[in-house]
mmCIF file of C-alpha atoms in Angstrom:
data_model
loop_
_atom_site.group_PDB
_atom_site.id
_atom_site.type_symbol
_atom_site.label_atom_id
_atom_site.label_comp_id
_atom_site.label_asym_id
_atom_site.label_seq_id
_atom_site.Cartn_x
_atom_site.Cartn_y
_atom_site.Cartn_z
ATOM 1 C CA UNK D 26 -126.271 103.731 -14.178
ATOM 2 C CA UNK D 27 -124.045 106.527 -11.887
ATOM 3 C CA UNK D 28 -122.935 108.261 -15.743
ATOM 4 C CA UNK D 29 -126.314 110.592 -15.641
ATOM 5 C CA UNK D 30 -126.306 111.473 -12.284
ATOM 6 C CA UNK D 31 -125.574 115.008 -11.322
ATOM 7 C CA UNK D 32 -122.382 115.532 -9.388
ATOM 8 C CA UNK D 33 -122.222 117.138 -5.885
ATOM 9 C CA UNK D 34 -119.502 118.623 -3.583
ATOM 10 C CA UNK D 35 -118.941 117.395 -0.208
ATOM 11 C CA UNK D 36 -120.573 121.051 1.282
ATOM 12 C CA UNK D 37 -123.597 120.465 -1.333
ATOM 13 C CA UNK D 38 -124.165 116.686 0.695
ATOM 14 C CA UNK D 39 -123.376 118.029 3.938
ATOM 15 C CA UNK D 40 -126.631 120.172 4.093
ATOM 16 C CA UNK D 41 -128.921 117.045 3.018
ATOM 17 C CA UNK D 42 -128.307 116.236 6.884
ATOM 18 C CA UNK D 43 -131.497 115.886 8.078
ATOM 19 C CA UNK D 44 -131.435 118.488 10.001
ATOM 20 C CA UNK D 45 -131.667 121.581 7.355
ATOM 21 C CA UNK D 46 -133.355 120.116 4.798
ATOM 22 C CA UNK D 47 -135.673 116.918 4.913
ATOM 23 C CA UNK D 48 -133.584 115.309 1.881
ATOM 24 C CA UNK D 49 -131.169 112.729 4.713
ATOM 25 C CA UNK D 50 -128.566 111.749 1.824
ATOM 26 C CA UNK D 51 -125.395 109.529 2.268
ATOM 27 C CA UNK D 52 -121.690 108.685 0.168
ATOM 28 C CA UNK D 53 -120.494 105.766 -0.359
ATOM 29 C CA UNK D 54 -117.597 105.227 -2.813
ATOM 30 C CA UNK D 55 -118.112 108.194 -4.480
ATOM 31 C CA UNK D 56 -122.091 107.674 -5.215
ATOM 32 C CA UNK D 57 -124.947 109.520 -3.420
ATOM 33 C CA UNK D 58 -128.017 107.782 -2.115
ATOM 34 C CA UNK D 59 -131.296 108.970 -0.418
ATOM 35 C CA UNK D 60 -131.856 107.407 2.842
ATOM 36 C CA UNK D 61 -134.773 109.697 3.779
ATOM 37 C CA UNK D 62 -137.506 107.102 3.975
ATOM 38 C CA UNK D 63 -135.371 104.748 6.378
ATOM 39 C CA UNK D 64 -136.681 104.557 9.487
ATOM 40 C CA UNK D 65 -132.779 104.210 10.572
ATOM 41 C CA UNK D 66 -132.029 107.343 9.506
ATOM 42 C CA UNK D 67 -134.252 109.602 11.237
ATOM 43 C CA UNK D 68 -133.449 112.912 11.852
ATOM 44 C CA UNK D 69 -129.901 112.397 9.970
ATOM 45 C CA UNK D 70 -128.876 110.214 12.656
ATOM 46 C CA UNK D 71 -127.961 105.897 12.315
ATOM 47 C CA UNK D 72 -126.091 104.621 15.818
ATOM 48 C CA UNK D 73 -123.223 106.688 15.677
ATOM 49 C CA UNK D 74 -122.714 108.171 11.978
ATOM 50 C CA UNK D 75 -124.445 110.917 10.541
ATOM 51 C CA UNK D 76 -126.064 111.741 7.404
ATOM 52 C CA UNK D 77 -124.389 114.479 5.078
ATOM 53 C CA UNK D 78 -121.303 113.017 4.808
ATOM 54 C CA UNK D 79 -118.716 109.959 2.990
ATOM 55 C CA UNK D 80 -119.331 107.111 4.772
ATOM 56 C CA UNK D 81 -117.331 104.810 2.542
ATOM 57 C CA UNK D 82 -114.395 104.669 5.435
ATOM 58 C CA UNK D 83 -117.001 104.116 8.389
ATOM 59 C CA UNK D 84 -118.451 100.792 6.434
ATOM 60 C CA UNK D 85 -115.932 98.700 7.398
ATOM 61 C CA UNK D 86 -116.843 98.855 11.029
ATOM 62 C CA UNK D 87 -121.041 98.774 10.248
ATOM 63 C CA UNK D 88 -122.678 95.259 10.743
ATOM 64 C CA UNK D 89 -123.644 95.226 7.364
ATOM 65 C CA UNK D 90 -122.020 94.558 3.799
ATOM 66 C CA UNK D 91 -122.538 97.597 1.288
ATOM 67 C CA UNK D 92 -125.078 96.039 -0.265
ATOM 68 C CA UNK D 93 -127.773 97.961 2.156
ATOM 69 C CA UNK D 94 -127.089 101.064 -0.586
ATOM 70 C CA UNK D 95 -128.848 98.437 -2.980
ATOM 71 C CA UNK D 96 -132.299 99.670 -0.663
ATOM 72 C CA UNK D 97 -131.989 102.946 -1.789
ATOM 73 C CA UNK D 98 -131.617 105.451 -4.648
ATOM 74 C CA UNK D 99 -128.860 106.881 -5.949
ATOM 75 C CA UNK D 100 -129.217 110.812 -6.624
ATOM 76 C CA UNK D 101 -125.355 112.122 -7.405
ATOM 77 C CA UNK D 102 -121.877 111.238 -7.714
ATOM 78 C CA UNK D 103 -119.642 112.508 -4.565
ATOM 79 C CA UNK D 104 -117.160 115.418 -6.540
ATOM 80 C CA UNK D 105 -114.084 115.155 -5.565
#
């Protein structure tokens, strides 16, 4: 499924913030997904993480398994 996905650096996800661009993107273990059309992540924002960035180390405190990136697509694989 992730083998055709484009690849994008960390600086390439950090402008799909929500804030520069309307595209609100999201890592988690090393895959990209689009979280623009949840209503949780408006304006780049959910509780206290933000949108643009790896959240793989951040899940572990959410109130939620990882299965929530089931909701949405995946666009990229993180580059390391």
């Amino acid at each position: 499924m992730t083998d055709s996905l484009p690849s994008f650096s960390k600086s390439m996800l950090a402008r799909r913030n929500g804030q520069d661009r309307p595209e609100i993107w999201v890592a988690y273990q090393g895959v990209i997904y689009d979280v623009s059309v949840s209503r949780l992540w408006k304006n780049g924002k959910h509780y206290e993480h933000w949108a643009g960035q790896d959240l793989t180390d951040e899940l572990k405190d959410a109130p939620h398994s990882s299965k929530v990136f089931e909701r949405f697509p995946a666009v990229g694989i993180l580059a390391i």
